[in-house]
Amino acid sequence: MTTLPKSTGRKLGLVIDLDICVGCHACAVACKEWNDGGSGGPLSDLAAYGADPTGVWFNRIHSYEVDGAGSGGCGGGSSGQTVYFPKSCMHCETAECVTVCPTGASYKREEDGIVLVDAETCIGCKLCSWACPYGAREYDQVDRVMKKCTLCVDRIYNDALPEIERVPACVSTCPVGARHFGDLGDPDSAVSALVEDRKGYGLMPEAGYGPVNRYLPPRARRDREQAAAVTLPADLCDDLSPDNRLLKWVDRLFSR
Amino acid sequence: MHPAYSVIFFTVASGAGLGLQVLLAALLLAGHVSPVSPVILTGLGLAFVLISGGLLSSTFHLGHPERAWRALSQWRSSWLSREGVLAIVAVGSLALLIGSAFIAPLEALRPLGIWGSLLLPLPTIAATAMIYASLKPIPAWRNGWVVPSYLVLALMSGALWLGAITAPFSGILPGQVVFALVSLVAGAVVKLGYWRRVDRPEAAMRATGLGPAGTVRPFDPPHTQPNYLQREMGYRIARKHAGKLRRVAFVAAFVVPLALTLLSIVLPHWPAAGAAMLAAAIATFGLIVERWLFFAEARHVVMQYYEGE
Ligand code: SF4
Ligand code: SF4
């Protein structure tokens, strides 16, 4: 049924710490590895070793350059910051990817809020991927159905695994602990406390989807003001400037 | 958004067919023509081909066309599902209307076919439009112009095809000409309104929420090659091409058919029939370009993650 549950018992989701993510893509790889063999898989790849490889990944790590105000160094360059930005399904409360689905293949679970697709019923109309503002749905060209993050539903309730591993694969693999998993509907949970403490936010609230996942913003950089204040000695800047004769000569040499 | 030919063909063809179906039903109710006359049967046949051809083509872009029947189940929440159900009932009443001309026992059911053909096509077209108009991540579609555009353009192309069919037989009725002219002007107005609306800058949704810290620029893509999302939503037409195509669409869909319809009033029988047919064909071409633009010009918010905010 593609009508959404009025409320869900729990709101399971991820909390992603943008301050400490190092952009190593380990979570994306662990996700691919687990889900390729798990209930959400297989996740097909096309031309994996060819010139134009493409495939299904539930988790993708963007990276952004965020320009801060202020300037430092030669020529007044800005003190920018690189932010690694992992993105996967937000398991939205008002998941319109579900309500647009004509077949009932997409559904949101009443017990924990996880949004899933039944690969046996999906007709591959792709409308749900149009309805998702976060780009969390990926079409499998081999199976010709829609696939998406399952929040590792086949891990988190899996009695066959040691308890410490009953978290999504991305969370258990992150080498810096930038990913947390828990019930964001419970104000007393560890993840809720973390969100409270670090002013975690949901993406694109204007879309009105009520994303459950939270992002912890990068902390203000301690060195930012210092960097802005530093003015390099004029002769060093001259050495680095493109008018420098030595550099011009090197440039000409290598342009030959 | 990537303009998929199957969907463009589907919306243009089924729109024209459904528009034609409504007008034929209205003509029958007005009692001007017999339901078994060749002109009506030709019209009904053309409407049937257009609608069912369109529906068939819409299943081509499905991953699993053999499961298409499942799409009829979620009408409580999904406009796509509602459209499917409505389209099938609309085609059903059209088939009944055609069948009643040939199969004697069905004759008693003809009024059902006529009323169904009058009442069902417009809600079907509106449901198609709502599939697009309900998508929040695509601001160009989420506005009040989409549903009226689809309705008016369907009636307009239906009226032109009706003219093309009646002209060689009995000539076009004055009422028909008036309707065609009014719908052409209305079509031009809603399309211009739509274009004005989508050209207006939107209060953009900010993808990353990192905005307060400064300008956000993509630094390193998450994958080396374009993925499904970029292929499906990343289609982007250059502004200058879009402007040119808008002019082509406008002239072909509205200006030329309007001139030809006016011309058909003063021309003798056969040249008038030729003008009416040409008007329908050129308008259909114009609507294909218009529909192509409807997709190609629409931008999905998810592309901000790839292209910056
Ligand atoms: S992130 Fe996208 S796919 Fe996931 S629940 Fe929200 S709308 Fe649906
Ligand atoms: S692609 Fe599948 S899951 Fe998505 S809306 Fe269509 S039928 Fe539903």
Coordinates of C-alpha atoms and ligand atoms in Angstrom, one line a residue:
Chain A
M1 CA 0.0 0.0 0.0
T2 CA 1.4 3.3 -1.0
T3 CA -0.6 5.4 1.5
L4 CA 1.8 6.4 4.3
P5 CA 1.3 5.2 7.9
K6 CA 0.0 8.0 10.1
S7 CA 2.9 7.6 12.4
T8 CA 5.6 5.1 12.8
G9 CA 6.6 3.3 16.0
R10 CA 10.2 4.3 15.6
K11 CA 12.0 6.5 13.2
L12 CA 15.2 4.7 12.3
G13 CA 17.7 6.7 10.5
L14 CA 21.3 7.9 10.1
V15 CA 23.2 10.8 11.6
I16 CA 26.2 11.9 9.5
D17 CA 28.9 14.0 11.0
L18 CA 30.1 16.4 8.3
D19 CA 32.8 17.6 10.6
I20 CA 34.8 14.4 10.7
C21 CA 33.9 12.6 7.5
V22 CA 37.2 12.3 5.5
G23 CA 35.6 11.3 2.2
C24 CA 37.2 7.9 2.0
H25 CA 34.1 6.3 0.4
A26 CA 34.5 3.2 2.7
C27 CA 30.8 3.4 3.6
A28 CA 29.7 3.4 0.0
V29 CA 31.9 0.4 -0.7
A30 CA 30.7 -1.5 2.4
C31 CA 27.1 -0.7 1.4
K32 CA 27.6 -2.0 -2.1
E33 CA 29.3 -5.1 -0.8
W34 CA 26.6 -5.9 1.8
N35 CA 23.6 -5.1 -0.3
D36 CA 24.9 -6.8 -3.5
G37 CA 24.4 -10.0 -1.6
G38 CA 21.7 -8.9 0.7
S39 CA 17.9 -8.5 0.5
G40 CA 18.2 -5.2 -1.4
G41 CA 20.4 -6.7 -4.1
P42 CA 22.0 -7.6 -6.4
L43 CA 23.2 -4.2 -7.3
S44 CA 24.2 -4.5 -10.9
D45 CA 27.1 -2.8 -12.6
L46 CA 27.4 -2.2 -16.3
A47 CA 30.8 -2.1 -18.0
A48 CA 32.5 -2.1 -14.6
Y49 CA 35.9 -2.2 -16.2
G50 CA 35.0 -0.5 -19.4
A51 CA 35.3 3.1 -20.5
D52 CA 31.9 4.2 -19.2
P53 CA 31.2 2.2 -16.0
T54 CA 27.8 2.7 -14.3
G55 CA 26.0 0.9 -11.6
V56 CA 23.7 0.9 -8.6
W57 CA 25.0 2.4 -5.4
F58 CA 22.8 3.3 -2.5
N59 CA 25.2 5.7 -0.9
R60 CA 27.2 8.3 -2.8
I61 CA 29.8 10.7 -1.3
H62 CA 29.8 14.2 -2.7
S63 CA 32.4 16.7 -1.8
Y64 CA 32.1 20.5 -1.7
E65 CA 34.3 23.4 -1.4
V66 CA 32.6 25.9 0.9
D67 CA 34.0 29.4 0.7
G68 CA 34.2 31.2 3.9
A69 CA 34.3 34.9 4.3
G70 CA 37.7 36.4 4.9
S71 CA 40.9 36.1 3.0
G72 CA 44.4 35.0 3.6
G73 CA 47.6 34.1 1.8
C74 CA 48.8 35.6 -1.4
G75 CA 46.3 37.6 -3.5
G76 CA 43.7 37.5 -0.8
G77 CA 42.5 34.0 -1.6
S78 CA 39.6 32.8 0.5
S79 CA 40.0 30.4 3.3
G80 CA 37.8 27.7 1.9
Q81 CA 36.8 24.4 3.5
T82 CA 36.3 21.0 1.9
V83 CA 33.2 19.2 3.2
Y84 CA 32.6 15.5 2.3
F85 CA 29.0 14.8 2.0
P86 CA 27.7 11.3 2.0
K87 CA 24.1 11.0 0.8
S88 CA 21.6 8.1 0.9
C89 CA 17.9 7.6 1.5
M90 CA 16.6 9.8 4.3
H91 CA 13.7 7.4 5.1
C92 CA 11.4 10.5 4.9
E93 CA 8.3 10.8 7.1
T94 CA 6.3 12.2 4.2
A95 CA 7.9 10.0 1.6
E96 CA 6.3 11.0 -1.7
C97 CA 8.4 8.5 -3.5
V98 CA 6.0 6.1 -1.9
T99 CA 2.7 7.9 -2.5
V100 CA 3.4 8.3 -6.2
C101 CA 4.1 4.6 -6.7
P102 CA 1.3 3.2 -8.8
T103 CA 1.9 -0.4 -8.0
G104 CA 2.4 -0.6 -4.2
A105 CA 5.9 -1.8 -4.7
S106 CA 7.2 1.1 -2.6
Y107 CA 6.1 1.3 1.0
K108 CA 7.0 2.7 4.3
R109 CA 7.1 0.4 7.3
E110 CA 4.8 1.3 10.2
E111 CA 7.0 -0.3 12.8
D112 CA 10.3 1.5 12.1
G113 CA 9.7 4.0 9.2
I114 CA 12.0 2.2 6.8
V115 CA 11.2 2.9 3.2
L116 CA 11.5 -0.2 0.9
V117 CA 10.8 -1.4 -2.6
D118 CA 9.4 -4.8 -3.4
A119 CA 11.4 -5.8 -6.5
E120 CA 8.8 -8.4 -7.4
T121 CA 6.0 -5.8 -7.9
C122 CA 7.9 -2.8 -9.2
I123 CA 7.2 -2.2 -12.9
G124 CA 10.2 0.1 -13.3
C125 CA 8.2 3.3 -14.2
K126 CA 10.8 5.4 -12.4
L127 CA 8.3 7.9 -11.1
C128 CA 9.5 7.4 -7.5
S129 CA 13.0 8.5 -8.5
W130 CA 11.4 11.7 -10.0
A131 CA 9.6 12.3 -6.7
C132 CA 12.7 12.0 -4.5
P133 CA 14.4 15.4 -4.0
Y134 CA 17.5 13.6 -2.6
G135 CA 18.4 11.3 -5.5
A136 CA 18.2 8.3 -3.2
R137 CA 16.6 5.9 -5.7
E138 CA 18.6 4.1 -8.3
Y139 CA 17.2 2.2 -11.3
D140 CA 18.8 -1.2 -11.9
Q141 CA 19.2 -1.6 -15.6
V142 CA 19.7 -5.3 -15.4
D143 CA 16.8 -6.2 -13.2
R144 CA 14.8 -3.3 -14.6
V145 CA 13.4 -2.3 -11.2
M146 CA 14.0 0.5 -8.7
K147 CA 16.4 -0.1 -5.8
K148 CA 17.3 1.9 -2.8
C149 CA 18.9 2.0 0.7
T150 CA 17.2 -0.5 3.0
L151 CA 18.9 0.8 6.1
C152 CA 20.3 -2.7 6.0
V153 CA 17.0 -4.1 7.2
D154 CA 18.6 -7.5 6.8
R155 CA 21.4 -6.6 9.3
I156 CA 19.8 -4.5 12.0
Y157 CA 17.4 -7.3 13.0
N158 CA 19.7 -10.2 12.2
D159 CA 20.1 -12.5 15.2
A160 CA 22.7 -14.4 13.3
L161 CA 25.1 -11.5 13.6
P162 CA 26.9 -10.4 16.8
E163 CA 25.0 -7.6 18.4
I164 CA 27.7 -5.0 17.6
E165 CA 27.2 -5.6 13.9
R166 CA 23.5 -5.1 13.9
V167 CA 23.8 -1.7 12.4
P168 CA 23.8 -0.6 8.7
A169 CA 27.0 -1.7 6.9
C170 CA 28.0 1.9 6.3
V171 CA 27.9 2.7 10.0
S172 CA 29.9 -0.3 11.1
T173 CA 32.6 0.3 8.5
C174 CA 33.2 4.1 8.9
P175 CA 36.8 4.3 10.0
V176 CA 36.4 7.7 11.7
G177 CA 33.0 7.2 13.3
A178 CA 31.3 9.8 11.2
R179 CA 28.1 7.7 10.9
H180 CA 25.6 6.9 13.6
F181 CA 22.4 4.9 13.5
G182 CA 19.4 4.9 15.8
D183 CA 15.9 5.9 16.6
L184 CA 15.5 9.6 15.8
G185 CA 11.9 9.5 17.0
D186 CA 13.0 8.8 20.5
P187 CA 14.2 12.0 22.2
D188 CA 16.3 10.0 24.7
S189 CA 18.2 8.0 22.1
A190 CA 22.0 8.6 21.7
V191 CA 21.5 9.8 18.1
S192 CA 18.8 12.3 19.2
A193 CA 21.2 13.6 21.9
L194 CA 23.9 14.0 19.3
V195 CA 21.6 15.9 17.0
E196 CA 20.5 18.1 19.9
D197 CA 24.1 18.8 21.0
R198 CA 25.5 19.5 17.5
K199 CA 22.5 21.2 16.0
G200 CA 22.0 18.5 13.4
Y201 CA 19.8 19.4 10.5
G202 CA 17.7 17.7 7.8
L203 CA 18.2 18.4 4.1
M204 CA 15.9 20.6 2.1
P205 CA 13.1 21.0 4.7
E206 CA 11.3 23.3 2.1
A207 CA 10.5 20.2 0.1
G208 CA 8.3 19.1 3.0
Y209 CA 9.3 15.4 2.9
G210 CA 10.3 15.3 6.6
P211 CA 13.7 13.5 6.1
V212 CA 14.6 11.5 9.1
N213 CA 18.4 11.4 8.6
R214 CA 20.3 14.3 10.2
Y215 CA 23.6 16.0 9.2
L216 CA 25.9 17.4 11.9
P217 CA 27.4 20.7 10.4
P218 CA 31.1 21.2 10.2
R219 CA 32.4 22.9 13.3
A220 CA 33.7 26.5 12.8
R221 CA 37.4 26.1 12.0
R222 CA 39.6 27.2 14.8
D223 CA 42.3 28.3 12.3
R224 CA 40.0 30.4 10.2
E225 CA 40.5 33.7 11.8
Q226 CA 44.2 33.0 12.2
A227 CA 44.4 32.1 8.5
A228 CA 42.6 35.3 7.5
A229 CA 44.9 37.4 9.7
V230 CA 48.1 35.9 8.2
T231 CA 49.6 38.1 5.5
L232 CA 52.5 36.4 3.8
P233 CA 55.7 38.4 3.4
A234 CA 55.6 40.5 0.2
D235 CA 58.8 38.9 -1.2
L236 CA 57.3 35.4 -0.9
C237 CA 54.2 36.4 -2.7
D238 CA 56.3 38.0 -5.4
D239 CA 58.2 34.7 -5.8
L240 CA 54.9 32.9 -6.3
S241 CA 53.3 35.4 -8.6
P242 CA 52.9 34.6 -12.3
D243 CA 55.0 37.6 -13.2
N244 CA 58.0 35.9 -11.6
R245 CA 60.7 35.6 -14.3
L246 CA 61.9 32.2 -13.1
L247 CA 58.4 30.8 -13.2
K248 CA 57.9 32.2 -16.7
W249 CA 61.0 30.5 -17.8
V250 CA 59.9 27.2 -16.3
D251 CA 56.5 27.6 -17.8
R252 CA 58.0 28.2 -21.3
L253 CA 60.3 25.2 -20.8
F254 CA 57.5 22.9 -20.1
S255 CA 55.2 24.3 -22.7
R256 CA 57.4 23.3 -25.5
Chain B
M1 CA 14.4 16.1 -17.2
H2 CA 15.3 13.6 -19.9
P3 CA 12.7 13.9 -22.7
A4 CA 11.7 10.3 -23.3
Y5 CA 10.1 9.8 -26.7
S6 CA 7.7 7.2 -25.5
V7 CA 6.3 9.6 -22.9
I8 CA 6.1 12.6 -25.3
F9 CA 4.3 10.5 -27.9
F10 CA 2.0 9.1 -25.2
T11 CA 0.9 12.5 -23.8
V12 CA 0.5 14.1 -27.2
A13 CA -1.4 11.2 -28.9
S14 CA -3.6 10.2 -26.0
G15 CA -4.3 13.9 -25.3
A16 CA -5.5 14.4 -28.9
G17 CA -7.5 11.2 -28.9
L18 CA -9.2 12.0 -25.6
G19 CA -10.0 15.5 -26.7
L20 CA -11.4 14.1 -29.9
Q21 CA -13.5 11.6 -27.9
V22 CA -15.1 14.3 -25.8
L23 CA -16.0 16.4 -28.8
L24 CA -17.5 13.5 -30.7
A25 CA -19.6 12.6 -27.7
A26 CA -20.8 16.2 -27.5
L27 CA -21.6 16.2 -31.2
L28 CA -23.6 13.0 -30.7
L29 CA -25.5 14.4 -27.8
A30 CA -26.3 17.5 -29.7
G31 CA -28.0 15.2 -32.2
H32 CA -26.4 16.7 -35.3
V33 CA -25.1 13.4 -36.6
S34 CA -26.0 9.8 -36.5
P35 CA -23.8 7.6 -34.3
V36 CA -23.4 5.1 -37.2
S37 CA -22.5 7.7 -39.8
P38 CA -19.1 7.2 -41.5
V39 CA -17.8 10.5 -40.3
I40 CA -18.5 9.6 -36.6
L41 CA -17.1 6.1 -37.0
T42 CA -13.9 7.5 -38.6
G43 CA -13.6 9.9 -35.7
L44 CA -14.2 7.3 -33.1
G45 CA -11.7 5.0 -34.8
L46 CA -9.0 7.7 -34.9
A47 CA -9.6 8.5 -31.3
F48 CA -9.3 4.8 -30.4
V49 CA -6.0 4.5 -32.3
L50 CA -4.6 7.6 -30.8
I51 CA -5.5 6.8 -27.2
S52 CA -4.6 3.1 -27.2
G53 CA -1.4 3.8 -29.2
G54 CA -0.4 6.4 -26.7
L55 CA -1.2 4.0 -23.8
L56 CA 0.8 1.3 -25.4
S57 CA 3.8 3.5 -26.0
S58 CA 3.7 4.7 -22.4
T59 CA 4.4 1.0 -21.4
F60 CA 7.5 1.0 -23.5
H61 CA 9.5 3.0 -21.0
L62 CA 8.6 0.6 -18.2
G63 CA 11.2 -1.8 -17.0
H64 CA 8.6 -4.5 -16.7
P65 CA 5.7 -3.8 -19.2
E66 CA 4.3 -7.3 -18.4
R67 CA 3.5 -6.1 -14.9
A68 CA 1.8 -2.9 -16.1
W69 CA -1.6 -4.1 -14.8
R70 CA -0.2 -3.7 -11.2
A71 CA -0.2 0.1 -11.8
L72 CA -4.0 0.1 -11.5
S73 CA -3.9 -0.8 -7.8
Q74 CA -2.8 2.3 -5.9
W75 CA -5.4 4.9 -7.0
R76 CA -5.8 6.0 -3.4
S77 CA -2.5 7.8 -3.4
S78 CA -1.0 7.8 -6.9
W79 CA -1.9 10.0 -9.8
L80 CA -0.2 7.6 -12.2
S81 CA -2.5 4.8 -10.9
R82 CA -5.6 7.1 -11.2
E83 CA -4.7 8.0 -14.7
G84 CA -4.3 4.3 -15.6
V85 CA -7.8 3.5 -14.2
L86 CA -9.5 6.5 -15.8
A87 CA -7.8 5.9 -19.2
I88 CA -9.0 2.3 -19.3
V89 CA -12.6 3.2 -18.4
A90 CA -12.5 6.0 -21.0
V91 CA -11.2 3.7 -23.7
G92 CA -13.7 1.2 -22.6
S93 CA -16.6 3.6 -23.2
L94 CA -15.1 4.5 -26.5
A95 CA -14.9 0.8 -27.5
L96 CA -18.5 0.4 -26.4
L97 CA -19.5 3.3 -28.6
I98 CA -17.8 1.8 -31.6
G99 CA -19.0 -1.7 -30.8
S100 CA -22.6 -0.5 -30.6
A101 CA -22.5 0.5 -34.2
F102 CA -21.6 -3.0 -35.3
I103 CA -22.9 -5.4 -32.7
A104 CA -26.7 -5.3 -32.4
P105 CA -27.0 -6.4 -28.7
L106 CA -24.6 -3.5 -27.7
E107 CA -26.9 -0.9 -29.2
A108 CA -28.9 -0.6 -26.0
L109 CA -25.7 0.4 -24.2
R110 CA -24.9 3.2 -26.6
P111 CA -26.0 6.0 -24.2
L112 CA -23.5 4.6 -21.7
G113 CA -20.8 4.8 -24.3
I114 CA -21.7 8.4 -25.1
W115 CA -21.9 9.6 -21.6
G116 CA -18.7 7.8 -20.6
S117 CA -17.0 9.4 -23.6
L118 CA -18.3 12.8 -22.6
L119 CA -17.4 12.6 -18.9
L120 CA -14.2 10.4 -18.6
P121 CA -11.6 11.9 -21.0
L122 CA -11.1 15.2 -19.3
P123 CA -10.5 13.7 -15.8
T124 CA -8.1 11.3 -17.5
I125 CA -6.1 14.2 -19.0
A126 CA -6.1 16.1 -15.7
A127 CA -4.8 13.0 -14.0
T128 CA -1.9 12.8 -16.5
A129 CA -1.1 16.4 -15.8
M130 CA -1.3 15.8 -12.1
I131 CA 1.4 13.2 -12.3
Y132 CA 3.8 16.0 -13.2
A133 CA 2.1 18.8 -11.3
S134 CA 2.4 16.9 -8.0
L135 CA 6.2 16.5 -8.1
K136 CA 7.7 18.9 -5.6
P137 CA 11.3 18.3 -6.7
I138 CA 10.6 19.7 -10.2
P139 CA 9.5 23.4 -9.6
A140 CA 8.8 24.0 -13.4
W141 CA 6.0 21.4 -13.2
R142 CA 4.6 22.3 -9.8
N143 CA 2.4 25.2 -10.8
G144 CA -1.2 26.0 -11.7
W145 CA -0.5 26.2 -15.4
V146 CA 0.2 22.5 -16.0
V147 CA -3.3 21.0 -15.6
P148 CA -5.0 23.8 -17.7
S149 CA -2.3 23.4 -20.4
Y150 CA -2.8 19.7 -20.7
L151 CA -6.6 20.1 -20.8
V152 CA -6.7 23.0 -23.2
L153 CA -4.1 21.5 -25.6
A154 CA -5.9 18.1 -25.6
L155 CA -9.2 19.8 -26.5
M156 CA -7.5 22.0 -29.1
S157 CA -5.8 19.1 -30.9
G158 CA -9.0 17.1 -30.6
A159 CA -10.9 19.9 -32.2
L160 CA -8.4 20.2 -35.1
W161 CA -8.5 16.5 -35.7
L162 CA -12.3 16.6 -35.6
G163 CA -12.1 19.3 -38.3
A164 CA -9.7 17.2 -40.4
I165 CA -12.2 14.3 -40.3
T166 CA -15.5 16.2 -40.8
A167 CA -14.2 18.5 -43.5
P168 CA -13.9 15.9 -46.3
F169 CA -17.3 14.4 -45.4
S170 CA -19.9 17.1 -44.6
G171 CA -17.7 20.2 -44.2
I172 CA -16.9 21.7 -40.9
L173 CA -19.9 22.9 -38.8
P174 CA -19.8 26.6 -37.8
G175 CA -19.9 25.6 -34.1
Q176 CA -16.9 23.4 -34.7
V177 CA -14.9 26.2 -36.3
V178 CA -15.7 28.6 -33.4
F179 CA -14.6 26.0 -30.9
A180 CA -11.4 25.3 -32.8
L181 CA -10.5 29.0 -32.9
V182 CA -11.3 29.6 -29.3
S183 CA -9.3 26.6 -28.2
L184 CA -6.3 27.7 -30.3
V185 CA -6.3 31.1 -28.6
A186 CA -6.8 29.5 -25.2
G187 CA -4.0 27.1 -26.0
A188 CA -1.6 30.0 -26.9
V189 CA -2.6 31.8 -23.7
V190 CA -2.0 28.9 -21.3
K191 CA 1.3 28.1 -23.0
L192 CA 2.6 31.6 -22.8
G193 CA 1.4 31.8 -19.2
Y194 CA 3.3 28.5 -18.4
W195 CA 6.5 29.8 -20.0
R196 CA 6.3 33.1 -18.2
R197 CA 5.8 31.2 -14.9
V198 CA 8.8 28.9 -15.5
D199 CA 11.0 31.8 -16.4
R200 CA 10.4 33.5 -13.1
P201 CA 13.2 32.8 -10.7
E202 CA 12.3 30.4 -8.0
A203 CA 13.2 30.6 -4.3
A204 CA 15.5 27.6 -4.7
M205 CA 15.7 24.8 -2.3
R206 CA 19.2 24.5 -1.0
A207 CA 20.5 21.0 -1.4
T208 CA 23.3 20.7 1.2
G209 CA 22.3 23.1 3.9
L210 CA 25.9 24.2 4.0
G211 CA 24.8 27.6 2.7
P212 CA 25.2 29.6 5.9
A213 CA 28.9 28.7 6.0
G214 CA 29.6 30.3 2.5
T215 CA 29.2 29.5 -1.2
V216 CA 28.9 25.8 -1.9
R217 CA 30.7 24.5 -4.9
P218 CA 31.0 20.8 -6.0
F219 CA 34.6 19.9 -5.6
D220 CA 35.0 16.3 -6.6
P221 CA 32.2 14.3 -8.1
P222 CA 31.0 11.2 -6.1
H223 CA 31.6 9.0 -9.2
T224 CA 33.7 9.3 -12.3
Q225 CA 30.9 8.6 -14.8
P226 CA 27.4 9.9 -15.0
N227 CA 24.9 7.7 -13.0
Y228 CA 21.2 7.0 -13.5
L229 CA 20.2 10.2 -11.7
Q230 CA 22.3 12.4 -14.0
R231 CA 21.1 10.6 -17.2
E232 CA 17.4 10.8 -16.1
M233 CA 17.3 14.2 -14.5
G234 CA 20.4 16.0 -15.7
Y235 CA 19.2 16.7 -19.2
R236 CA 19.6 20.3 -19.8
I237 CA 18.8 22.3 -22.9
A238 CA 20.8 25.4 -23.7
R239 CA 18.8 28.6 -23.3
K240 CA 19.2 29.8 -26.8
H241 CA 18.0 26.5 -28.2
A242 CA 15.1 26.5 -25.9
G243 CA 14.1 30.0 -27.1
K244 CA 14.2 28.9 -30.7
L245 CA 12.2 25.7 -30.0
R246 CA 9.6 27.7 -28.1
R247 CA 9.1 29.9 -31.1
V248 CA 8.8 26.8 -33.4
A249 CA 6.3 25.2 -31.0
F250 CA 4.3 28.4 -30.8
V251 CA 4.1 29.0 -34.5
A252 CA 3.4 25.3 -35.4
A253 CA 0.9 24.6 -32.6
F254 CA -1.1 27.8 -32.6
V255 CA -0.3 30.4 -35.3
V256 CA -0.3 28.2 -38.4
P257 CA -3.4 26.1 -37.4
L258 CA -5.2 29.3 -36.6
A259 CA -4.5 30.8 -40.0
L260 CA -5.4 27.5 -41.7
T261 CA -8.6 27.2 -39.8
L262 CA -9.6 30.7 -40.8
L263 CA -8.7 29.9 -44.4
S264 CA -10.8 26.8 -44.4
I265 CA -13.9 29.0 -43.7
V266 CA -13.5 30.8 -47.0
L267 CA -12.1 28.0 -49.2
P268 CA -14.4 25.7 -51.2
H269 CA -15.0 22.1 -50.1
W270 CA -11.8 20.2 -51.0
P271 CA -9.2 22.9 -50.4
A272 CA -10.9 23.6 -47.1
A273 CA -10.6 19.9 -46.2
G274 CA -6.9 20.1 -47.1
A275 CA -6.4 23.1 -44.9
A276 CA -8.1 21.5 -42.0
M277 CA -6.0 18.3 -42.3
L278 CA -2.8 20.4 -42.6
A279 CA -3.9 22.4 -39.5
A280 CA -4.3 19.2 -37.4
A281 CA -1.0 17.7 -38.6
I282 CA 1.1 20.9 -38.1
A283 CA -0.5 21.5 -34.7
T284 CA 0.4 17.9 -33.7
F285 CA 4.0 18.5 -34.7
G286 CA 4.0 21.8 -32.7
L287 CA 2.6 20.0 -29.7
I288 CA 5.4 17.3 -29.9
V289 CA 8.0 20.1 -29.8
E290 CA 6.0 21.8 -26.9
R291 CA 6.0 18.5 -25.0
W292 CA 9.7 17.9 -25.6
L293 CA 10.4 21.3 -24.1
F294 CA 8.1 20.6 -21.2
F295 CA 10.6 17.9 -20.2
A296 CA 13.8 19.3 -21.5
E297 CA 13.3 22.7 -19.7
A298 CA 12.3 21.2 -16.4
R299 CA 15.1 21.0 -13.8
H300 CA 15.1 18.5 -10.9
V301 CA 16.4 19.9 -7.6
V302 CA 18.6 16.8 -7.2
M303 CA 21.0 18.2 -9.8
Q304 CA 22.1 20.8 -7.3
Y305 CA 24.1 18.1 -5.6
Y306 CA 26.0 17.7 -8.8
E307 CA 26.1 21.2 -10.2
G308 CA 26.1 23.3 -7.1
E309 CA 23.4 25.4 -5.5
Ligands
SF4_1 S1 15.1 10.2 0.5 FE1 14.0 9.9 -1.4 S2 13.8 7.7 -1.6 FE2 14.3 8.1 0.6 S3 12.3 8.2 1.6 FE3 12.9 10.3 1.1 S4 11.9 10.7 -0.9 FE4 11.9 8.4 -0.6
SF4_2 S1 9.6 2.4 -10.3 FE1 8.7 0.8 -9.1 S2 8.8 1.4 -7.0 FE2 9.1 3.3 -8.3 S3 7.1 4.2 -8.6 FE3 7.4 2.8 -10.3 S4 6.5 0.8 -9.6 FE4 6.8 2.1 -7.8

